[in-house]
Amino acid sequence: MKIKYQSLTGMHDVLPQEQAYFKKIQKTVESVSNYYSFEKIETPILEFTEVFQKAVGDDTDIVGKEMYTFRTKGGDMVSLRPEGTAGVMRSYLEHGMHNLPQPVKLWYTGPFFRYERPQAGRFRQFHQFGFEAIGDSSPSIDGQIIQMSYDVLKELGFKNLTIEVNSIGDSECRPYFRKILMGYLKSKRSSLCSDCQRRLKENPLRILDCKEEKCQRVKAGAPQVIDHLCEACHAHFKEVLEFLDELELPYTLNPYLVRGLDYYTKTVFEIVDKTKPEGSADDPETAVGTLIGGGRYDNLSKMLGGRDVPGCGSAAGIERIVALMKSREMKTSFSKDAVSGPPKIFLAQLGQLAKRKSMKLFEEFRSAKIPVAESFSKDSLKTQLRTANKLNIKWVLIFGQKEALEDFITLRDMDTGIQKEIKLDKVVEEMSRLTGKEKIKK
Ligand code: HAM
């Protein structure tokens, strides 16, 4: 019998047998978010079209070609959300979240919609999870977002991941790079696809993001933004890379990575799985595409008419992750010994090297499932100790310049004021024992 109705092209049912994958991903994201003190936010599926036009950009494929847009009975132009960052920033501004301690760290998950040509890993309704840290311009936040994104995939069982990173500058240096790029692209005009010939005038950077083969060839000889960063962007990017080095994350520089959304400034990154299936020449990376994409968006708030608020985040395609998990028969069970309970330890840091090393230590605590509070975005020790006090935390680990150089850490018992030094490679072990005890043995 011929079936009368089917789901719409590019839209699919998540059947009972697939729920275990979605559940495992959701739980993993929730656990990583909790550890890093990210709170859940839900924004509506519909937003005013203008939110995406202003944030993602009129000239991007997402807004120009792929949005489900319609007029409501009341006469408003609205769109099904094609991505989450614009709505989260709209919510941050609408609810005056700049009055909260910064950065405001949020995570979300849910359905998103893009009218794309359906193919492997590309749907018209798909699910994302995402992280957004709003209100902090420090490179440590970029490092943290990349680490968390990587953590989720690692914890799901992905083994062969690569993080591609680049910096695309800001409103200070990008106009100059744009000019140089424009000069080069104009000389190659006839070799570009028709869309890119049109983009040449309005948004030449988008050409670096074009998937057409002829444009890819032109891209290969194009000038690189990284050679034209202003001092501030250069310094920011250098620090981000230092964080990634310290965190021992497997990254490569991709000087042509620009990402397909207009709100990005400075750091952009994508995480791809590089595993080739056994005995096959197929590259699953090209089959399902990028698993996670993100970056910094320091101008987004202003693009939406708000105050000057920096931000950084990432989002993952859940169907793409599920497709790989299924094809590799990866586990869907979730470990029961998740991190639980309020933190008994506070990790305070002073100076750049200490900050980088404490992010690594924080990750080690996470792997050992020991809850730890931190305040990486604060630079003053006094403020951090005050935060530890407010949280009623007994054990404070102090990571200063000397400690970072000599690979030890100072442990302070906040009740007695007694301090002692612990070797860095013994800290996790020592603290896991100590958090059950009351006093430091001298
Ligand atoms: P995006 O790169 O457009 O970034 O999407 C993020 C991820 O969503 C992609 O890497 C991919 O895995 C998945 N994805 C995108 N389109 C589709 C599709 N048609 N079908 C299946 N999966 C898809 C963003 O959305 C930004 N909001 C990320 C971000 C957050 N940047 C800063 N904060």
Short mmCIF file of C-alpha atoms and ligand atoms in Angstrom, two decimals:
data_model
loop_
_atom_site.label_atom_id
_atom_site.label_comp_id
_atom_site.label_asym_id
_atom_site.label_seq_id
_atom_site.Cartn_x
_atom_site.Cartn_y
_atom_site.Cartn_z
CA MET A 1 0.00 0.00 0.00
CA LYS A 2 1.36 3.41 -0.89
CA ILE A 3 1.89 5.61 2.16
CA LYS A 4 0.00 8.85 1.80
CA TYR A 5 2.04 11.09 4.09
CA GLN A 6 5.73 11.22 4.85
CA SER A 7 7.77 13.57 6.97
CA LEU A 8 8.96 16.67 5.10
CA THR A 9 12.16 16.43 3.08
CA GLY A 10 15.16 16.89 5.37
CA MET A 11 13.04 16.40 8.50
CA HIS A 12 12.99 13.15 10.40
CA ASP A 13 11.46 11.33 13.35
CA VAL A 14 13.70 10.49 16.28
CA LEU A 15 12.48 6.94 16.82
CA PRO A 16 12.55 5.05 20.15
CA GLN A 17 15.64 3.06 19.11
CA GLU A 18 17.54 6.33 18.59
CA GLN A 19 16.55 7.94 21.88
CA ALA A 20 19.43 6.33 23.78
CA TYR A 21 21.95 8.27 21.65
CA PHE A 22 20.17 11.58 22.17
CA LYS A 23 19.88 10.88 25.89
CA LYS A 24 23.54 10.03 26.26
CA ILE A 25 24.56 13.24 24.47
CA GLN A 26 22.16 15.33 26.55
CA LYS A 27 23.48 13.84 29.81
CA THR A 28 27.10 14.29 28.80
CA VAL A 29 26.52 17.94 27.86
CA GLU A 30 24.66 18.52 31.10
CA SER A 31 27.47 17.00 33.15
CA VAL A 32 30.22 19.03 31.44
CA SER A 33 28.08 22.19 31.71
CA ASN A 34 27.49 21.64 35.43
CA TYR A 35 31.17 21.17 36.08
CA TYR A 36 32.03 24.41 34.30
CA SER A 37 29.08 26.23 35.99
CA PHE A 38 27.10 26.76 32.78
CA GLU A 39 23.36 27.10 33.36
CA LYS A 40 20.62 25.94 31.04
CA ILE A 41 18.63 28.40 28.94
CA GLU A 42 15.71 27.81 26.59
CA THR A 43 14.80 30.42 24.02
CA PRO A 44 11.78 30.27 21.68
CA ILE A 45 12.01 28.44 18.37
CA LEU A 46 10.62 31.53 16.62
CA GLU A 47 12.31 34.94 16.73
CA PHE A 48 11.77 38.14 14.81
CA THR A 49 13.51 37.67 11.46
CA GLU A 50 15.52 40.82 12.09
CA VAL A 51 17.35 39.18 15.02
CA PHE A 52 19.00 36.74 12.59
CA GLN A 53 19.40 39.30 9.80
CA LYS A 54 21.33 41.60 12.13
CA ALA A 55 23.28 38.88 13.96
CA VAL A 56 24.06 36.16 11.44
CA GLY A 57 24.09 38.59 8.49
CA ASP A 58 21.84 39.18 5.47
CA ASP A 59 24.52 38.05 3.08
CA THR A 60 25.20 34.66 4.66
CA ASP A 61 23.76 31.45 3.20
CA ILE A 62 21.94 30.84 6.48
CA VAL A 63 19.92 34.06 6.36
CA GLY A 64 19.96 34.70 2.61
CA LYS A 65 18.88 31.24 1.49
CA GLU A 66 18.07 28.87 4.31
CA MET A 67 15.65 30.47 6.77
CA TYR A 68 12.04 29.43 7.18
CA THR A 69 10.51 32.89 7.29
CA PHE A 70 6.86 33.90 7.28
CA ARG A 71 4.47 36.66 8.28
CA THR A 72 2.24 35.90 11.27
CA LYS A 73 -1.47 36.63 11.35
CA GLY A 74 -0.58 39.72 13.35
CA GLY A 75 1.73 40.92 10.57
CA ASP A 76 5.15 40.22 12.19
CA MET A 77 7.99 38.77 10.09
CA VAL A 78 9.33 35.81 12.04
CA SER A 79 11.77 32.96 11.37
CA LEU A 80 12.33 29.47 12.72
CA ARG A 81 15.70 29.74 14.45
CA PRO A 82 18.54 28.55 12.21
CA GLU A 83 21.03 28.75 15.11
CA GLY A 84 21.09 29.53 18.83
CA THR A 85 23.59 32.31 19.54
CA ALA A 86 21.49 35.21 18.25
CA GLY A 87 18.49 34.22 20.39
CA VAL A 88 20.64 33.70 23.49
CA MET A 89 22.21 37.14 23.08
CA ARG A 90 18.76 38.65 22.47
CA SER A 91 17.67 37.06 25.75
CA TYR A 92 20.80 38.29 27.61
CA LEU A 93 20.04 41.86 26.51
CA GLU A 94 16.29 41.65 27.05
CA HIS A 95 16.68 40.37 30.61
CA GLY A 96 19.47 42.74 31.64
CA MET A 97 21.86 39.86 32.32
CA HIS A 98 24.76 42.34 32.31
CA ASN A 99 23.68 43.01 35.93
CA LEU A 100 24.67 39.45 36.89
CA PRO A 101 28.27 38.44 37.68
CA GLN A 102 30.08 38.18 34.34
CA PRO A 103 30.55 36.11 32.30
CA VAL A 104 27.04 34.71 32.15
CA LYS A 105 27.60 31.10 31.15
CA LEU A 106 24.73 29.33 29.39
CA TRP A 107 24.07 26.08 27.58
CA TYR A 108 21.13 24.93 25.47
CA THR A 109 19.86 22.15 23.30
CA GLY A 110 16.93 21.84 20.93
CA PRO A 111 15.76 21.80 17.31
CA PHE A 112 17.03 24.23 14.65
CA PHE A 113 15.91 24.77 11.07
CA ARG A 114 17.73 25.48 7.82
CA TYR A 115 16.27 25.04 4.35
CA GLU A 116 19.36 23.26 3.00
CA ARG A 117 19.82 20.63 0.30
CA PRO A 118 19.47 17.42 2.34
CA GLN A 119 22.52 15.13 2.24
CA ALA A 120 24.56 13.10 4.73
CA GLY A 121 24.79 15.09 7.97
CA ARG A 122 22.71 17.96 6.58
CA PHE A 123 19.05 18.24 7.49
CA ARG A 124 16.33 20.87 7.44
CA GLN A 125 15.38 20.19 11.02
CA PHE A 126 18.31 19.15 13.20
CA HIS A 127 19.34 19.38 16.84
CA GLN A 128 22.18 21.28 18.38
CA PHE A 129 23.63 21.67 21.82
CA GLY A 130 25.58 24.82 22.48
CA PHE A 131 27.58 26.77 25.05
CA GLU A 132 27.70 30.58 25.29
CA ALA A 133 29.86 32.60 27.73
CA ILE A 134 28.76 36.23 27.56
CA GLY A 135 30.47 39.24 29.15
CA ASP A 136 34.15 38.32 29.17
CA SER A 137 36.75 39.09 26.52
CA SER A 138 39.60 37.10 28.04
CA PRO A 139 41.32 34.39 25.92
CA SER A 140 40.88 31.94 28.79
CA ILE A 141 37.16 31.87 27.95
CA ASP A 142 37.94 30.85 24.36
CA GLY A 143 40.14 28.10 25.79
CA GLN A 144 37.39 26.98 28.14
CA ILE A 145 34.74 26.83 25.40
CA ILE A 146 37.05 24.80 23.15
CA GLN A 147 37.95 22.49 26.05
CA MET A 148 34.28 21.89 26.95
CA SER A 149 33.32 21.21 23.34
CA TYR A 150 36.17 18.75 23.05
CA ASP A 151 35.32 17.16 26.44
CA VAL A 152 31.79 16.28 25.33
CA LEU A 153 32.98 14.49 22.19
CA LYS A 154 35.80 12.77 24.07
CA GLU A 155 33.42 11.58 26.73
CA LEU A 156 31.05 10.23 24.12
CA GLY A 157 33.94 8.06 22.94
CA PHE A 158 35.38 9.98 19.96
CA LYS A 159 39.08 9.29 19.70
CA ASN A 160 40.42 10.96 16.61
CA LEU A 161 39.39 14.58 16.89
CA THR A 162 41.06 17.64 15.44
CA ILE A 163 40.36 21.21 16.40
CA GLU A 164 40.86 23.68 13.57
CA VAL A 165 41.43 27.24 14.78
CA ASN A 166 41.92 30.64 13.25
CA SER A 167 41.51 34.28 14.16
CA ILE A 168 39.52 36.52 11.84
CA GLY A 169 40.38 39.79 13.58
CA ASP A 170 37.93 42.49 14.61
CA SER A 171 36.52 45.81 13.42
CA GLU A 172 39.98 47.31 13.92
CA CYS A 173 41.93 45.09 11.52
CA ARG A 174 39.34 43.35 9.37
CA PRO A 175 38.54 46.34 7.10
CA TYR A 176 42.19 46.46 6.03
CA PHE A 177 42.34 42.71 5.41
CA ARG A 178 39.06 42.97 3.52
CA LYS A 179 40.69 45.46 1.15
CA ILE A 180 43.68 43.20 0.51
CA LEU A 181 41.44 40.18 0.02
CA MET A 182 39.16 42.14 -2.29
CA GLY A 183 42.16 43.10 -4.46
CA TYR A 184 43.16 39.44 -4.79
CA LEU A 185 39.62 38.19 -5.42
CA LYS A 186 38.92 40.85 -8.03
CA SER A 187 41.86 39.55 -10.01
CA LYS A 188 40.22 36.08 -9.91
CA ARG A 189 36.67 37.26 -10.47
CA SER A 190 35.98 35.09 -13.53
CA SER A 191 37.07 31.96 -11.62
CA LEU A 192 34.46 32.48 -8.87
CA CYS A 193 30.94 31.01 -8.75
CA SER A 194 28.09 33.41 -9.54
CA ASP A 195 27.13 33.79 -5.86
CA CYS A 196 30.67 34.73 -4.94
CA GLN A 197 30.93 37.20 -7.83
CA ARG A 198 27.98 38.96 -6.20
CA ARG A 199 29.50 38.60 -2.69
CA LEU A 200 32.73 40.18 -3.89
CA LYS A 201 31.33 43.66 -3.38
CA GLU A 202 29.38 43.15 -0.17
CA ASN A 203 31.16 40.49 1.82
CA PRO A 204 34.39 39.09 0.33
CA LEU A 205 35.23 37.16 3.51
CA ARG A 206 32.22 34.92 2.84
CA ILE A 207 33.96 33.72 -0.34
CA LEU A 208 36.53 31.94 1.84
CA ASP A 209 33.59 29.98 3.25
CA CYS A 210 32.11 28.96 -0.15
CA LYS A 211 31.90 25.20 -0.71
CA GLU A 212 31.97 25.41 -4.56
CA GLU A 213 35.03 23.68 -5.97
CA LYS A 214 36.06 26.56 -8.21
CA CYS A 215 35.98 28.97 -5.25
CA GLN A 216 37.97 26.52 -3.14
CA ARG A 217 40.72 26.68 -5.79
CA VAL A 218 40.76 30.48 -5.65
CA LYS A 219 40.81 30.32 -1.84
CA ALA A 220 44.00 28.24 -1.87
CA GLY A 221 46.03 31.23 -3.07
CA ALA A 222 44.25 33.95 -1.09
CA PRO A 223 45.99 36.19 1.47
CA GLN A 224 45.59 35.00 5.07
CA VAL A 225 43.83 37.08 7.70
CA ILE A 226 46.23 35.90 10.37
CA ASP A 227 49.06 37.85 8.68
CA HIS A 228 47.05 41.06 9.00
CA LEU A 229 45.77 41.03 12.58
CA CYS A 230 46.04 44.19 14.66
CA GLU A 231 48.16 44.05 17.81
CA ALA A 232 45.23 43.35 20.14
CA CYS A 233 43.85 40.50 18.01
CA HIS A 234 47.31 39.06 17.53
CA ALA A 235 47.95 39.07 21.28
CA HIS A 236 44.52 37.58 21.98
CA PHE A 237 45.05 34.76 19.49
CA LYS A 238 48.54 34.04 20.79
CA GLU A 239 47.12 33.61 24.27
CA VAL A 240 44.31 31.37 23.05
CA LEU A 241 46.90 29.12 21.42
CA GLU A 242 48.97 29.12 24.61
CA PHE A 243 45.88 27.90 26.48
CA LEU A 244 45.31 25.16 23.92
CA ASP A 245 48.97 24.11 24.23
CA GLU A 246 48.77 24.00 28.00
CA LEU A 247 45.54 22.02 27.85
CA GLU A 248 47.23 19.63 25.39
CA LEU A 249 44.34 19.90 22.96
CA PRO A 250 45.00 18.56 19.45
CA TYR A 251 44.61 21.67 17.30
CA THR A 252 45.80 22.76 13.89
CA LEU A 253 45.84 26.25 12.43
CA ASN A 254 43.53 26.65 9.47
CA PRO A 255 44.25 30.12 8.07
CA TYR A 256 41.20 30.01 5.78
CA LEU A 257 38.65 29.09 8.43
CA VAL A 258 36.19 32.01 8.58
CA ARG A 259 32.86 30.31 9.54
CA GLY A 260 29.60 31.14 7.81
CA LEU A 261 28.13 33.66 10.26
CA ASP A 262 28.82 37.40 10.36
CA TYR A 263 28.93 37.88 14.13
CA TYR A 264 32.35 36.31 14.64
CA THR A 265 35.39 38.30 15.75
CA LYS A 266 38.85 37.03 16.68
CA THR A 267 38.86 33.27 17.47
CA VAL A 268 36.95 30.83 15.29
CA PHE A 269 37.18 27.05 15.53
CA GLU A 270 35.70 23.79 14.33
CA ILE A 271 36.05 20.25 15.65
CA VAL A 272 36.15 17.43 13.13
CA ASP A 273 36.50 13.68 13.45
CA LYS A 274 39.32 12.41 11.29
CA THR A 275 38.78 8.65 11.61
CA LYS A 276 38.61 6.78 8.33
CA PRO A 277 36.42 3.66 8.47
CA GLU A 278 38.49 0.49 8.18
CA GLY A 279 39.11 -0.67 4.63
CA SER A 280 37.37 2.33 3.14
CA ALA A 281 38.65 5.40 1.37
CA ASP A 282 35.58 7.32 2.53
CA ASP A 283 36.34 10.15 4.83
CA PRO A 284 33.51 10.46 7.36
CA GLU A 285 34.53 14.05 7.92
CA THR A 286 33.31 14.91 4.45
CA ALA A 287 30.39 12.52 4.90
CA VAL A 288 28.90 14.16 8.00
CA GLY A 289 30.96 17.36 8.11
CA THR A 290 32.03 19.40 11.10
CA LEU A 291 30.76 18.16 14.46
CA ILE A 292 31.18 21.38 16.45
CA GLY A 293 31.73 24.98 15.35
CA GLY A 294 32.16 28.14 17.34
CA GLY A 295 34.10 31.25 18.14
CA ARG A 296 34.16 34.68 19.70
CA TYR A 297 31.48 37.28 18.92
CA ASP A 298 32.49 40.54 20.59
CA ASN A 299 30.31 42.71 18.31
CA LEU A 300 27.12 40.65 18.37
CA SER A 301 25.52 42.57 21.20
CA LYS A 302 26.07 45.88 19.39
CA MET A 303 24.79 44.36 16.13
CA LEU A 304 21.54 43.69 18.01
CA GLY A 305 21.43 47.29 19.25
CA GLY A 306 22.73 46.45 22.73
CA ARG A 307 25.68 47.59 24.84
CA ASP A 308 29.28 46.58 24.23
CA VAL A 309 29.34 42.97 25.51
CA PRO A 310 31.88 40.37 24.38
CA GLY A 311 31.01 36.70 24.05
CA CYS A 312 32.28 33.32 22.96
CA GLY A 313 30.56 30.01 22.31
CA SER A 314 30.10 26.89 20.24
CA ALA A 315 27.39 24.57 18.96
CA ALA A 316 27.32 20.94 17.87
CA GLY A 317 25.21 19.05 15.35
CA ILE A 318 23.62 16.24 17.34
CA GLU A 319 22.48 14.18 14.31
CA ARG A 320 26.04 14.22 12.96
CA ILE A 321 27.36 12.93 16.28
CA VAL A 322 24.62 10.27 16.46
CA ALA A 323 25.37 9.13 12.88
CA LEU A 324 29.02 8.49 13.76
CA MET A 325 28.16 6.89 17.10
CA LYS A 326 25.78 4.49 15.36
CA SER A 327 28.12 3.59 12.54
CA ARG A 328 30.88 2.84 15.06
CA GLU A 329 28.58 1.08 17.51
CA MET A 330 29.68 3.43 20.28
CA LYS A 331 28.25 2.93 23.78
CA THR A 332 25.06 4.67 24.82
CA SER A 333 25.32 3.83 28.51
CA PHE A 334 26.12 6.69 30.86
CA SER A 335 28.54 6.34 33.74
CA LYS A 336 26.67 6.56 37.06
CA ASP A 337 29.56 8.01 39.06
CA ALA A 338 28.99 11.50 37.67
CA VAL A 339 30.37 14.48 39.61
CA SER A 340 27.86 15.41 42.29
CA GLY A 341 27.50 17.61 45.35
CA PRO A 342 28.68 21.16 45.98
CA PRO A 343 32.41 21.83 45.52
CA LYS A 344 34.61 21.62 48.62
CA ILE A 345 37.63 23.01 46.77
CA PHE A 346 38.18 26.43 45.21
CA LEU A 347 40.92 26.92 42.63
CA ALA A 348 42.37 30.45 42.72
CA GLN A 349 45.01 31.68 40.27
CA LEU A 350 47.28 34.67 39.85
CA GLY A 351 49.10 35.54 36.60
CA GLN A 352 48.90 34.22 33.05
CA LEU A 353 51.02 31.08 33.43
CA ALA A 354 49.16 30.11 36.62
CA LYS A 355 45.82 30.67 34.90
CA ARG A 356 46.80 28.38 32.03
CA LYS A 357 48.09 25.70 34.37
CA SER A 358 45.05 25.92 36.62
CA MET A 359 42.75 25.30 33.65
CA LYS A 360 44.65 22.08 33.04
CA LEU A 361 44.42 21.15 36.72
CA PHE A 362 40.69 21.94 36.68
CA GLU A 363 40.32 19.44 33.81
CA GLU A 364 42.22 16.83 35.83
CA PHE A 365 39.80 17.33 38.72
CA ARG A 366 36.91 16.95 36.27
CA SER A 367 38.32 13.65 34.97
CA ALA A 368 38.71 12.48 38.60
CA LYS A 369 35.07 13.56 39.18
CA ILE A 370 35.94 15.87 42.08
CA PRO A 371 33.78 19.02 42.14
CA VAL A 372 35.87 22.21 42.15
CA ALA A 373 34.79 25.86 41.96
CA GLU A 374 36.85 28.39 40.01
CA SER A 375 36.84 31.99 38.96
CA PHE A 376 39.15 32.00 35.95
CA SER A 377 37.78 35.29 34.70
CA LYS A 378 38.85 37.11 37.89
CA ASP A 379 42.46 38.21 38.15
CA SER A 380 42.61 39.54 41.72
CA LEU A 381 43.36 37.00 44.44
CA LYS A 382 41.32 39.00 46.94
CA THR A 383 38.19 38.78 44.76
CA GLN A 384 38.71 35.07 44.28
CA LEU A 385 39.15 34.40 48.00
CA ARG A 386 36.01 36.43 48.65
CA THR A 387 34.14 34.24 46.15
CA ALA A 388 35.47 31.12 47.91
CA ASN A 389 34.25 32.54 51.22
CA LYS A 390 30.82 33.32 49.80
CA LEU A 391 30.57 29.77 48.54
CA ASN A 392 31.52 28.58 52.02
CA ILE A 393 34.43 26.56 50.69
CA LYS A 394 36.98 25.24 53.14
CA TRP A 395 39.87 24.29 50.84
CA VAL A 396 41.42 26.89 48.56
CA LEU A 397 44.18 25.94 46.16
CA ILE A 398 46.28 28.99 45.34
CA PHE A 399 48.20 28.97 42.10
CA GLY A 400 50.50 32.01 41.90
CA GLN A 401 53.50 32.94 39.73
CA LYS A 402 56.03 31.14 41.94
CA GLU A 403 53.85 28.04 42.20
CA ALA A 404 53.36 27.95 38.41
CA LEU A 405 57.09 28.24 37.75
CA GLU A 406 58.05 25.62 40.32
CA ASP A 407 55.12 23.24 39.74
CA PHE A 408 53.58 23.22 43.18
CA ILE A 409 50.39 24.66 44.63
CA THR A 410 49.55 26.27 47.97
CA LEU A 411 46.64 24.75 49.87
CA ARG A 412 44.90 27.00 52.36
CA ASP A 413 42.49 25.83 55.03
CA MET A 414 40.03 28.73 55.14
CA ASP A 415 38.85 27.83 58.67
CA THR A 416 42.27 27.85 60.31
CA GLY A 417 44.31 29.93 57.84
CA ILE A 418 46.96 27.16 57.80
CA GLN A 419 48.71 26.73 54.46
CA LYS A 420 50.84 23.99 52.97
CA GLU A 421 52.51 23.27 49.66
CA ILE A 422 51.62 20.31 47.45
CA LYS A 423 53.51 19.13 44.36
CA LEU A 424 51.44 19.73 41.25
CA ASP A 425 51.36 16.09 40.15
CA LYS A 426 50.07 15.05 43.59
CA VAL A 427 47.31 17.65 43.96
CA VAL A 428 44.37 15.65 42.62
CA GLU A 429 45.32 12.57 44.61
CA GLU A 430 45.91 14.59 47.81
CA MET A 431 42.69 16.56 47.49
CA SER A 432 40.57 13.50 46.83
CA ARG A 433 41.85 12.17 50.18
CA LEU A 434 41.63 15.50 51.99
CA THR A 435 38.11 16.49 51.11
CA GLY A 436 36.89 13.95 53.65
CA LYS A 437 39.19 15.29 56.44
CA GLU A 438 38.98 18.39 58.58
CA LYS A 439 42.48 19.78 59.22
CA ILE A 440 45.70 19.95 57.26
CA LYS A 441 48.39 17.72 58.78
CA LYS A 442 51.59 19.75 58.80
P1 HAM B 1 27.15 26.38 12.78
O1 HAM B 1 28.53 26.03 12.33
O2 HAM B 1 26.26 27.02 11.79
O3 HAM B 1 27.33 27.33 14.03
O4 HAM B 1 26.44 25.10 13.35
C1 HAM B 1 27.02 24.34 14.39
C2 HAM B 1 26.93 22.86 14.08
O5 HAM B 1 25.57 22.50 13.81
C3 HAM B 1 27.67 22.43 12.81
O6 HAM B 1 29.04 22.23 13.07
C4 HAM B 1 26.96 21.15 12.47
O7 HAM B 1 27.47 20.08 13.24
C5 HAM B 1 25.52 21.42 12.90
N1 HAM B 1 24.69 21.76 11.74
C6 HAM B 1 24.62 22.94 11.10
N2 HAM B 1 23.74 22.87 10.07
C7 HAM B 1 23.25 21.61 10.08
C8 HAM B 1 22.30 20.89 9.26
N3 HAM B 1 21.66 21.48 8.26
N4 HAM B 1 22.03 19.59 9.55
C9 HAM B 1 22.67 18.98 10.59
N5 HAM B 1 23.57 19.60 11.40
C10 HAM B 1 23.86 20.90 11.14
C11 HAM B 1 26.29 27.81 14.77
O8 HAM B 1 25.16 27.45 14.68
C12 HAM B 1 26.74 28.81 15.81
N6 HAM B 1 25.56 29.30 16.50
C13 HAM B 1 27.74 28.18 16.77
C14 HAM B 1 28.17 29.13 17.84
C15 HAM B 1 27.70 29.19 19.12
N7 HAM B 1 29.08 30.08 17.70
C16 HAM B 1 29.18 30.75 18.85
N8 HAM B 1 28.33 30.22 19.70
#
